[in-house]
Amino acid sequence: MGSDSVSTSTKPPQGDPSASLLSLNAGSLSDPSNPHQKNTANSVIFTSLILVTCIALAAASAFSFLFFSFSSVPRTDSSSASLQTTSRSLTKLNHPVVLLISSDGFRFGYQFKTHTPNIHRLIVNGTEAETGLIPVFPTLTFPNHYSIVTGLYPAHHGIINNYFDDPKTGEVFTMASHEPKWWLGEPLWETVANHGLKAATYFWPGSEVHKGSWTCPPGFCKFYNGSVPFDERVDTVLSYFDLPASEIPVFMTLYFEDPDHQGHNVGPDGPEITEAVAGIDRMIGKLIDGLEKRGVFEDVTIIMVGDHGMVGTCDKRLIFLDDLAPWIDIPADWVQSYTPLLAIRPPPGFAPSDVVAKMNEGLRSGKVQNGKNLKVYLKEKLPSRLHYAASARIPPIIGMLDEGFKVEQKRTEGQECGGAHGYDNALFSMRTIFIGHGPRFARGQKVPSFENVQIYNLVTSILNIQGAPNNGSVSFPSTVLLPNPHKF
């Protein structure tokens, strides 16, 4: 019955190899006693298989060529953007201007939490670090803000934590310390001043420090005051563009505390974060609108960054130093920082190597709550990628916590959940944003993630000035910026 049904099937159209193969198979089945017919059929079958294979390979090759050709083209929001090979000319300003904006604690991904049309506008018409900006270690506010403007790792610019002691003098650094001795390296506003140009800072760690040629000039340097409304900050920056063209500062900073404040209170996923991100987007919209009204939006380079990310924490993820007592006593006066960066400076007479060995023995014993989530190092034994050893200000013992864990001295009755940062900068949760918009940034360009120490050289390249030595790569700007044939 099967044989009859195949032999009486409709004749396939000519030129269809697969249909011919079906017909020939049917013929060979109809008369198995005919060896000549069988050999002929087998030959034709073999030829047809080769033909079908060749057609399939040709189609696959064509598809692969088209796929990889299109995938290699940078994503842009306009067809003309892919043709852009050099920077755009200034139309109103007579010199480049860079506005560096920080949104504290803006974890990478927050831009997708809610409708952010203004941030999105900068992204689609500019250049974005596709998977975020990598902070320096420790992923804290002051070390990272100062790394952004100096191009130096904390061990080299001196701000190794938000709070720390000077082991030589016993003096304590706090976020209100403005003495130049703490602030090493050369921040961008000082570099600009060294070239006889003007800079303006509306809040930024280190900007209030009188250092080198930078004197924090009245009217162009704001002393930190967290109560100043964000709108007022934006209005002040916009007012600089009302000055005569030659008087407009070539470099400006603008700082917002949000959404870091909310992140510490509720973690990265609370509705307060969404509201804060929407608020930052409104400020970016206000800024763009003001620049457009003055006719300079396309001339101004806007670089929007954060200093670090944020991760949720809770009391069930606590480690208590007092639990290490069976192995070693760690008094509170040895500890310079508890969490998320544990920093210990034992007094003379206690070998740091012995302290580290005994602490790790206890943490690995299985008898210390969450002990396996803390690893203690001599600072010189930390992973070299952290660049966190070459400073006497860094205590000799550093403990690194797993994501979301915290260290405290002893148990208390309080229960607290929220958010934190300061962890290993290799954690994706610690990443923040980088968005560049302006004449030297290609429209719709995505670049791989990079460390924030590269930003210093980006800015000096855009401003066409010589920067100070730093930890960034001198070749990095050429991988992100459009070539600049224009002379200003």
Short mmCIF file of C-alpha atoms in Angstrom, two decimals:
data_model
loop_
_atom_site.label_atom_id
_atom_site.label_comp_id
_atom_site.label_asym_id
_atom_site.label_seq_id
_atom_site.Cartn_x
_atom_site.Cartn_y
_atom_site.Cartn_z
CA MET A 1 0.00 0.00 0.00
CA GLY A 2 2.84 2.37 0.83
CA SER A 3 4.49 1.64 -2.50
CA ASP A 4 1.34 2.45 -4.48
CA SER A 5 0.82 5.74 -2.66
CA VAL A 6 4.35 6.92 -3.47
CA SER A 7 4.35 5.85 -7.10
CA THR A 8 1.10 7.68 -7.85
CA SER A 9 2.17 10.99 -6.21
CA THR A 10 1.94 14.21 -8.23
CA LYS A 11 4.95 14.88 -10.46
CA PRO A 12 7.12 17.58 -8.90
CA PRO A 13 7.92 20.76 -10.79
CA GLN A 14 11.19 20.92 -12.70
CA GLY A 15 14.09 22.65 -11.03
CA ASP A 16 13.15 21.64 -7.46
CA PRO A 17 16.00 19.34 -6.29
CA SER A 18 14.22 18.23 -3.14
CA ALA A 19 11.09 17.36 -5.10
CA SER A 20 13.17 15.46 -7.67
CA LEU A 21 14.74 13.52 -4.85
CA LEU A 22 11.28 12.50 -3.62
CA SER A 23 10.24 11.38 -7.10
CA LEU A 24 13.41 9.36 -7.68
CA ASN A 25 13.05 7.65 -4.34
CA ALA A 26 9.54 6.68 -5.33
CA GLY A 27 10.77 5.26 -8.64
CA SER A 28 13.44 3.16 -7.02
CA LEU A 29 10.90 1.70 -4.62
CA SER A 30 8.49 0.79 -7.39
CA ASP A 31 10.74 -1.86 -8.95
CA PRO A 32 13.43 -3.22 -6.59
CA SER A 33 14.22 -6.10 -9.00
CA ASN A 34 15.71 -3.78 -11.66
CA PRO A 35 19.45 -3.25 -10.79
CA HIS A 36 20.07 -0.79 -13.68
CA GLN A 37 17.23 1.41 -12.52
CA LYS A 38 18.52 1.13 -8.94
CA ASN A 39 22.11 2.20 -9.86
CA THR A 40 20.86 5.10 -11.96
CA ALA A 41 18.59 6.23 -9.18
CA ASN A 42 21.40 6.09 -6.63
CA SER A 43 23.63 8.22 -8.85
CA VAL A 44 20.95 10.82 -9.29
CA ILE A 45 20.21 10.79 -5.56
CA PHE A 46 23.89 11.41 -4.78
CA THR A 47 24.07 14.26 -7.29
CA SER A 48 20.91 15.81 -5.90
CA LEU A 49 22.23 15.65 -2.34
CA ILE A 50 25.38 17.49 -3.40
CA LEU A 51 23.27 20.14 -5.15
CA VAL A 52 21.02 20.64 -2.12
CA THR A 53 24.06 20.88 0.17
CA CYS A 54 25.71 23.50 -2.04
CA ILE A 55 22.54 25.60 -2.12
CA ALA A 56 22.25 25.42 1.68
CA LEU A 57 25.89 26.38 2.19
CA ALA A 58 25.57 29.30 -0.20
CA ALA A 59 22.48 30.56 1.61
CA ALA A 60 24.18 30.21 4.99
CA SER A 61 27.24 32.10 3.77
CA ALA A 62 25.12 34.93 2.43
CA PHE A 63 23.16 35.16 5.70
CA SER A 64 26.36 35.15 7.76
CA PHE A 65 27.87 37.93 5.64
CA LEU A 66 24.79 40.10 6.02
CA PHE A 67 24.44 39.39 9.75
CA PHE A 68 28.01 40.21 10.67
CA SER A 69 28.12 43.19 8.34
CA PHE A 70 25.08 44.76 9.96
CA SER A 71 26.06 43.80 13.52
CA SER A 72 29.43 45.52 13.13
CA VAL A 73 27.82 48.84 12.31
CA PRO A 74 27.53 51.09 15.40
CA ARG A 75 23.95 51.55 16.56
CA THR A 76 22.78 55.07 15.90
CA ASP A 77 19.60 57.04 15.97
CA SER A 78 20.06 58.45 12.48
CA SER A 79 21.38 57.16 9.21
CA SER A 80 23.85 60.02 8.92
CA ALA A 81 25.46 59.26 12.28
CA SER A 82 27.24 56.16 10.98
CA LEU A 83 28.95 58.38 8.39
CA GLN A 84 30.38 60.70 11.05
CA THR A 85 34.16 60.40 11.10
CA THR A 86 35.28 63.66 12.71
CA SER A 87 34.04 65.92 15.48
CA ARG A 88 31.35 68.49 14.82
CA SER A 89 32.31 72.15 14.53
CA LEU A 90 31.28 74.64 17.20
CA THR A 91 28.58 77.00 15.98
CA LYS A 92 28.31 79.60 18.75
CA LEU A 93 30.98 79.04 21.38
CA ASN A 94 34.53 80.00 20.50
CA HIS A 95 36.13 77.28 22.61
CA PRO A 96 35.22 73.79 23.85
CA VAL A 97 33.29 73.59 27.11
CA VAL A 98 32.96 70.45 29.24
CA LEU A 99 30.20 70.11 31.84
CA LEU A 100 30.87 67.14 34.14
CA ILE A 101 27.73 66.00 35.98
CA SER A 102 27.66 63.49 38.84
CA SER A 103 24.54 61.77 40.10
CA ASP A 104 25.73 60.16 43.32
CA GLY A 105 24.94 56.46 43.68
CA PHE A 106 23.36 56.17 40.22
CA ARG A 107 23.72 52.43 39.77
CA PHE A 108 23.92 51.22 36.19
CA GLY A 109 20.41 50.09 35.24
CA TYR A 110 18.60 52.82 37.15
CA GLN A 111 18.05 54.56 33.81
CA PHE A 112 15.63 51.75 32.93
CA LYS A 113 13.59 51.95 36.14
CA THR A 114 11.32 54.69 34.86
CA HIS A 115 10.73 56.99 31.92
CA THR A 116 13.92 59.07 31.52
CA PRO A 117 13.43 60.95 28.24
CA ASN A 118 16.20 63.48 28.86
CA ILE A 119 18.88 61.01 29.90
CA HIS A 120 17.75 58.85 26.99
CA ARG A 121 18.17 61.79 24.65
CA LEU A 122 21.81 62.16 25.70
CA ILE A 123 22.34 58.43 25.23
CA VAL A 124 20.84 58.08 21.74
CA ASN A 125 22.58 61.23 20.51
CA GLY A 126 25.86 60.55 22.25
CA THR A 127 28.18 57.84 23.52
CA GLU A 128 27.40 55.43 26.36
CA ALA A 129 29.43 52.85 28.25
CA GLU A 130 27.14 49.99 27.25
CA THR A 131 27.42 48.01 30.48
CA GLY A 132 28.32 50.88 32.77
CA LEU A 133 31.28 52.76 34.20
CA ILE A 134 33.62 50.86 36.53
CA PRO A 135 34.44 52.69 39.78
CA VAL A 136 37.75 52.45 41.58
CA PHE A 137 38.15 50.47 44.78
CA PRO A 138 36.89 51.19 47.35
CA THR A 139 33.58 52.03 45.71
CA LEU A 140 32.94 55.01 47.97
CA THR A 141 31.97 58.61 47.23
CA PHE A 142 35.11 60.63 47.96
CA PRO A 143 37.70 58.21 46.54
CA ASN A 144 35.74 57.87 43.30
CA HIS A 145 34.85 61.50 42.75
CA TYR A 146 38.49 62.45 43.19
CA SER A 147 39.65 59.64 40.88
CA ILE A 148 37.29 60.93 38.18
CA VAL A 149 38.87 64.40 38.23
CA THR A 150 42.51 63.36 38.73
CA GLY A 151 42.77 60.14 36.73
CA LEU A 152 44.50 58.59 39.74
CA TYR A 153 43.72 55.57 41.88
CA PRO A 154 43.06 56.39 45.57
CA ALA A 155 46.48 55.08 46.62
CA HIS A 156 48.00 57.82 44.45
CA HIS A 157 45.61 60.74 44.99
CA GLY A 158 45.51 60.17 48.74
CA ILE A 159 41.76 60.00 49.41
CA ILE A 160 41.72 56.31 50.28
CA ASN A 161 38.36 56.35 52.09
CA ASN A 162 35.65 58.77 53.17
CA TYR A 163 37.28 58.77 56.62
CA PHE A 164 40.82 57.68 57.55
CA ASP A 165 43.80 58.43 59.78
CA ASP A 166 47.23 59.67 58.84
CA PRO A 167 49.57 57.11 60.46
CA LYS A 168 52.41 59.64 60.67
CA THR A 169 50.58 62.52 62.34
CA GLY A 170 47.55 60.81 63.82
CA GLU A 171 45.33 63.41 62.17
CA VAL A 172 41.94 62.32 60.89
CA PHE A 173 40.55 63.01 57.42
CA THR A 174 36.82 63.63 57.14
CA MET A 175 34.66 64.76 54.27
CA ALA A 176 35.00 68.30 55.63
CA SER A 177 38.82 68.31 55.43
CA HIS A 178 39.98 70.98 52.99
CA GLU A 179 43.69 71.12 53.78
CA PRO A 180 45.77 70.65 50.60
CA LYS A 181 48.03 68.06 52.28
CA TRP A 182 45.28 65.45 52.03
CA TRP A 183 44.47 66.02 48.35
CA LEU A 184 47.30 64.80 46.13
CA GLY A 185 47.42 64.76 42.35
CA GLU A 186 46.12 67.48 40.05
CA PRO A 187 42.34 67.75 39.63
CA LEU A 188 40.86 69.03 36.39
CA TRP A 189 40.00 72.48 37.73
CA GLU A 190 43.65 72.94 38.71
CA THR A 191 44.82 71.68 35.32
CA VAL A 192 42.50 74.17 33.61
CA ALA A 193 43.75 77.02 35.81
CA ASN A 194 47.35 76.05 35.04
CA HIS A 195 46.59 76.82 31.40
CA GLY A 196 45.21 80.25 32.21
CA LEU A 197 41.62 79.12 31.61
CA LYS A 198 38.53 79.37 33.79
CA ALA A 199 36.80 76.56 35.64
CA ALA A 200 33.62 76.53 37.73
CA THR A 201 32.62 73.93 40.30
CA TYR A 202 29.16 73.50 41.74
CA PHE A 203 30.10 70.97 44.41
CA TRP A 204 32.66 68.22 43.93
CA PRO A 205 34.91 66.58 46.52
CA GLY A 206 38.20 68.47 46.58
CA SER A 207 36.98 71.52 44.66
CA GLU A 208 36.99 73.73 47.77
CA VAL A 209 40.66 73.05 48.40
CA HIS A 210 43.06 75.92 47.55
CA LYS A 211 45.73 74.01 45.74
CA GLY A 212 48.32 75.07 43.20
CA SER A 213 46.87 77.61 40.79
CA TRP A 214 43.29 76.85 41.91
CA THR A 215 41.99 79.31 44.51
CA CYS A 216 38.29 78.33 44.48
CA PRO A 217 37.32 81.72 42.96
CA PRO A 218 34.21 83.40 44.37
CA GLY A 219 31.23 83.07 42.07
CA PHE A 220 32.76 80.08 40.30
CA CYS A 221 33.37 77.72 43.22
CA LYS A 222 30.58 76.69 45.55
CA PHE A 223 31.26 75.40 49.04
CA TYR A 224 29.24 72.29 49.67
CA ASN A 225 25.75 72.79 51.04
CA GLY A 226 23.45 69.83 50.60
CA SER A 227 20.36 71.95 51.26
CA VAL A 228 20.73 73.91 48.02
CA PRO A 229 17.86 72.84 45.71
CA PHE A 230 18.83 71.01 42.56
CA ASP A 231 16.99 73.59 40.43
CA GLU A 232 19.15 76.35 41.87
CA ARG A 233 22.30 74.44 41.02
CA VAL A 234 21.20 74.01 37.41
CA ASP A 235 20.18 77.67 37.13
CA THR A 236 23.61 78.78 38.36
CA VAL A 237 25.42 76.61 35.83
CA LEU A 238 23.19 77.94 33.05
CA SER A 239 23.98 81.50 34.12
CA TYR A 240 27.63 80.92 33.22
CA PHE A 241 26.52 80.67 29.60
CA ASP A 242 25.09 84.17 29.79
CA LEU A 243 28.61 85.55 30.19
CA PRO A 244 30.52 86.88 27.18
CA ALA A 245 31.79 83.93 25.14
CA SER A 246 35.39 84.50 26.16
CA GLU A 247 34.41 84.49 29.85
CA ILE A 248 32.49 81.21 29.90
CA PRO A 249 34.43 78.64 31.97
CA VAL A 250 35.83 75.84 29.83
CA PHE A 251 35.25 73.23 32.54
CA MET A 252 32.34 72.99 34.99
CA THR A 253 31.12 70.46 37.52
CA LEU A 254 27.57 69.86 38.74
CA TYR A 255 26.76 67.46 41.57
CA PHE A 256 23.51 65.86 42.77
CA GLU A 257 23.25 63.75 45.95
CA ASP A 258 20.44 61.61 44.53
CA PRO A 259 19.80 58.72 44.24
CA ASP A 260 22.53 57.77 46.75
CA HIS A 261 20.56 59.16 49.68
CA GLN A 262 17.50 57.07 48.86
CA GLY A 263 19.61 54.01 48.08
CA HIS A 264 21.09 53.91 51.57
CA ASN A 265 17.63 54.10 53.07
CA VAL A 266 15.75 51.55 50.97
CA GLY A 267 18.30 49.71 48.83
CA PRO A 268 18.39 49.78 45.03
CA ASP A 269 14.85 48.54 44.42
CA GLY A 270 12.58 50.79 46.48
CA PRO A 271 10.03 53.12 44.86
CA GLU A 272 11.99 56.04 46.29
CA ILE A 273 14.79 55.18 43.86
CA THR A 274 12.43 55.42 40.92
CA GLU A 275 11.25 58.83 42.10
CA ALA A 276 14.82 60.05 42.61
CA VAL A 277 15.90 58.90 39.13
CA ALA A 278 12.90 60.67 37.61
CA GLY A 279 13.94 63.79 39.52
CA ILE A 280 17.48 63.63 38.15
CA ASP A 281 16.05 63.23 34.66
CA ARG A 282 13.99 66.39 35.17
CA MET A 283 17.16 68.26 36.11
CA ILE A 284 18.88 67.02 32.95
CA GLY A 285 15.84 68.19 30.99
CA LYS A 286 16.00 71.62 32.64
CA LEU A 287 19.68 71.84 31.77
CA ILE A 288 19.16 70.82 28.14
CA ASP A 289 16.27 73.26 27.75
CA GLY A 290 18.36 76.11 29.15
CA LEU A 291 21.29 75.33 26.87
CA GLU A 292 18.99 75.08 23.85
CA LYS A 293 17.42 78.46 24.62
CA ARG A 294 20.92 79.92 24.63
CA GLY A 295 21.77 78.17 21.37
CA VAL A 296 24.74 76.26 22.77
CA PHE A 297 23.43 72.77 23.53
CA GLU A 298 25.16 71.15 20.57
CA ASP A 299 28.40 72.99 21.35
CA VAL A 300 28.64 71.99 25.00
CA THR A 301 30.13 68.63 25.95
CA ILE A 302 28.05 67.00 28.67
CA ILE A 303 29.61 64.07 30.51
CA MET A 304 27.18 62.44 32.93
CA VAL A 305 28.55 59.92 35.42
CA GLY A 306 27.93 58.39 38.81
CA ASP A 307 30.53 57.50 41.41
CA HIS A 308 29.39 53.98 42.33
CA GLY A 309 26.41 51.64 42.38
CA MET A 310 24.32 50.26 45.22
CA VAL A 311 23.33 46.88 46.64
CA GLY A 312 20.72 45.83 49.19
CA THR A 313 21.82 44.88 52.71
CA CYS A 314 20.08 43.49 55.76
CA ASP A 315 20.96 42.44 59.31
CA LYS A 316 20.86 38.73 58.50
CA ARG A 317 24.03 39.36 56.47
CA LEU A 318 26.10 40.61 59.39
CA ILE A 319 29.53 39.51 60.62
CA PHE A 320 30.58 40.45 64.16
CA LEU A 321 34.23 40.97 65.03
CA ASP A 322 33.56 39.97 68.63
CA ASP A 323 32.76 36.45 67.36
CA LEU A 324 36.46 36.10 66.54
CA ALA A 325 37.43 36.30 70.23
CA PRO A 326 38.33 32.56 70.52
CA TRP A 327 41.02 33.18 67.89
CA ILE A 328 41.94 36.86 68.32
CA ASP A 329 40.55 39.95 70.00
CA ILE A 330 39.98 42.86 67.58
CA PRO A 331 39.37 45.96 69.73
CA ALA A 332 37.29 48.77 68.26
CA ASP A 333 40.22 51.19 68.39
CA TRP A 334 42.09 49.02 65.87
CA VAL A 335 39.33 49.47 63.28
CA GLN A 336 39.38 52.48 60.97
CA SER A 337 36.48 51.32 58.82
CA TYR A 338 33.98 48.53 59.34
CA THR A 339 31.88 48.16 56.26
CA PRO A 340 31.77 47.45 53.43
CA LEU A 341 35.54 47.97 53.59
CA LEU A 342 37.06 46.54 56.77
CA ALA A 343 40.26 48.45 57.53
CA ILE A 344 42.38 47.56 60.57
CA ARG A 345 45.58 49.13 61.87
CA PRO A 346 46.85 47.15 64.88
CA PRO A 347 49.15 48.98 67.29
CA PRO A 348 52.91 48.37 67.49
CA GLY A 349 53.69 44.97 68.93
CA PHE A 350 51.04 43.16 66.88
CA ALA A 351 52.30 41.76 63.60
CA PRO A 352 49.68 42.38 60.89
CA SER A 353 50.47 39.01 59.31
CA ASP A 354 49.64 37.22 62.57
CA VAL A 355 46.40 39.16 62.94
CA VAL A 356 45.37 38.27 59.38
CA ALA A 357 46.19 34.58 59.88
CA LYS A 358 44.19 34.30 63.11
CA MET A 359 41.22 36.25 61.72
CA ASN A 360 41.01 34.06 58.62
CA GLU A 361 41.34 30.92 60.73
CA GLY A 362 38.29 31.95 62.72
CA LEU A 363 36.33 33.08 59.66
CA ARG A 364 36.94 29.73 57.95
CA SER A 365 36.14 27.65 61.03
CA GLY A 366 32.42 27.49 60.37
CA LYS A 367 31.81 28.76 63.91
CA VAL A 368 31.54 32.46 63.05
CA GLN A 369 28.22 33.64 61.66
CA ASN A 370 28.64 34.42 57.93
CA GLY A 371 32.41 34.08 58.40
CA LYS A 372 32.92 32.62 54.95
CA ASN A 373 31.68 35.91 53.46
CA LEU A 374 34.67 37.91 54.70
CA LYS A 375 38.25 37.48 53.52
CA VAL A 376 41.03 39.37 55.29
CA TYR A 377 44.26 40.39 53.53
CA LEU A 378 47.53 42.10 54.17
CA LYS A 379 47.09 45.08 51.88
CA GLU A 380 50.06 44.08 49.73
CA LYS A 381 48.37 40.71 49.15
CA LEU A 382 45.14 42.23 47.83
CA PRO A 383 44.39 41.47 44.17
CA SER A 384 46.61 43.79 42.13
CA ARG A 385 43.61 44.86 40.01
CA LEU A 386 42.37 46.84 43.04
CA HIS A 387 45.42 49.16 43.03
CA TYR A 388 44.98 49.53 46.77
CA ALA A 389 48.35 49.15 48.45
CA ALA A 390 50.80 51.93 47.49
CA SER A 391 49.97 54.39 50.25
CA ALA A 392 50.90 54.55 53.92
CA ARG A 393 47.40 55.94 54.53
CA ILE A 394 45.92 52.55 53.67
CA PRO A 395 45.87 50.44 56.85
CA PRO A 396 47.95 47.24 56.71
CA ILE A 397 44.92 44.93 57.05
CA ILE A 398 42.00 45.08 54.63
CA GLY A 399 38.92 42.86 54.77
CA MET A 400 36.79 42.36 51.67
CA LEU A 401 33.15 41.41 52.07
CA ASP A 402 30.94 39.46 49.74
CA GLU A 403 28.18 41.43 48.07
CA GLY A 404 25.57 42.73 50.51
CA PHE A 405 27.34 41.68 53.72
CA LYS A 406 28.36 44.02 56.52
CA VAL A 407 30.77 43.98 59.47
CA GLU A 408 29.97 45.27 62.95
CA GLN A 409 31.85 45.11 66.22
CA LYS A 410 29.17 43.36 68.26
CA ARG A 411 25.56 42.27 68.24
CA THR A 412 22.85 44.81 69.00
CA GLU A 413 19.09 44.73 69.25
CA GLY A 414 18.59 46.96 66.23
CA GLN A 415 17.40 45.56 62.92
CA GLU A 416 18.17 47.53 59.77
CA CYS A 417 17.81 46.89 56.06
CA GLY A 418 18.83 49.32 53.34
CA GLY A 419 21.60 49.73 50.81
CA ALA A 420 25.37 50.06 50.72
CA HIS A 421 28.37 50.43 48.44
CA GLY A 422 32.11 50.24 48.92
CA TYR A 423 32.45 46.62 47.81
CA ASP A 424 34.78 45.06 45.25
CA ASN A 425 34.63 47.16 42.09
CA ALA A 426 34.44 43.95 40.04
CA LEU A 427 30.84 43.50 41.23
CA PHE A 428 28.32 44.54 38.59
CA SER A 429 26.13 46.09 41.30
CA MET A 430 28.87 48.65 41.94
CA ARG A 431 28.85 49.93 38.36
CA THR A 432 27.48 53.31 37.50
CA ILE A 433 26.82 55.26 34.29
CA PHE A 434 28.89 57.06 31.67
CA ILE A 435 27.17 59.16 29.02
CA GLY A 436 29.02 61.61 26.77
CA HIS A 437 27.22 64.07 24.51
CA GLY A 438 28.88 66.77 22.45
CA PRO A 439 30.95 67.56 19.36
CA ARG A 440 33.59 64.89 20.04
CA PHE A 441 31.17 62.08 20.87
CA ALA A 442 29.69 60.01 18.05
CA ARG A 443 25.91 59.82 18.05
CA GLY A 444 24.48 56.49 19.18
CA GLN A 445 27.87 54.98 19.95
CA LYS A 446 28.26 52.19 22.51
CA VAL A 447 31.66 51.56 24.05
CA PRO A 448 32.82 48.80 26.41
CA SER A 449 32.91 49.47 30.14
CA PHE A 450 36.02 51.24 31.42
CA GLU A 451 37.41 52.51 34.73
CA ASN A 452 36.66 56.07 35.74
CA VAL A 453 40.38 56.97 35.91
CA GLN A 454 40.15 57.33 32.12
CA ILE A 455 37.83 60.33 32.30
CA TYR A 456 40.59 62.84 33.16
CA ASN A 457 42.34 62.24 29.84
CA LEU A 458 39.02 62.38 27.98
CA VAL A 459 38.37 65.87 29.33
CA THR A 460 41.86 67.23 28.67
CA SER A 461 41.68 65.84 25.13
CA ILE A 462 38.36 67.57 24.48
CA LEU A 463 39.73 70.84 25.91
CA ASN A 464 42.95 70.51 23.87
CA ILE A 465 45.15 70.97 26.94
CA GLN A 466 48.04 69.01 28.39
CA GLY A 467 47.06 67.05 31.47
CA ALA A 468 49.10 65.95 34.46
CA PRO A 469 50.52 62.41 34.73
CA ASN A 470 47.85 59.96 35.83
CA ASN A 471 46.82 56.30 35.88
CA GLY A 472 44.65 56.54 32.79
CA SER A 473 45.85 55.56 29.33
CA VAL A 474 47.02 58.35 27.03
CA SER A 475 45.60 56.43 24.09
CA PHE A 476 42.18 55.88 25.63
CA PRO A 477 40.53 59.09 24.34
CA SER A 478 41.16 58.02 20.75
CA THR A 479 39.06 54.89 21.34
CA VAL A 480 36.04 56.90 22.49
CA LEU A 481 36.25 60.36 20.91
CA LEU A 482 35.90 61.42 17.30
CA PRO A 483 39.10 62.81 15.70
CA ASN A 484 39.34 66.56 16.05
CA PRO A 485 40.49 68.40 12.91
CA HIS A 486 39.15 71.72 14.20
CA LYS A 487 41.41 74.35 15.69
CA PHE A 488 39.98 76.57 18.36
#
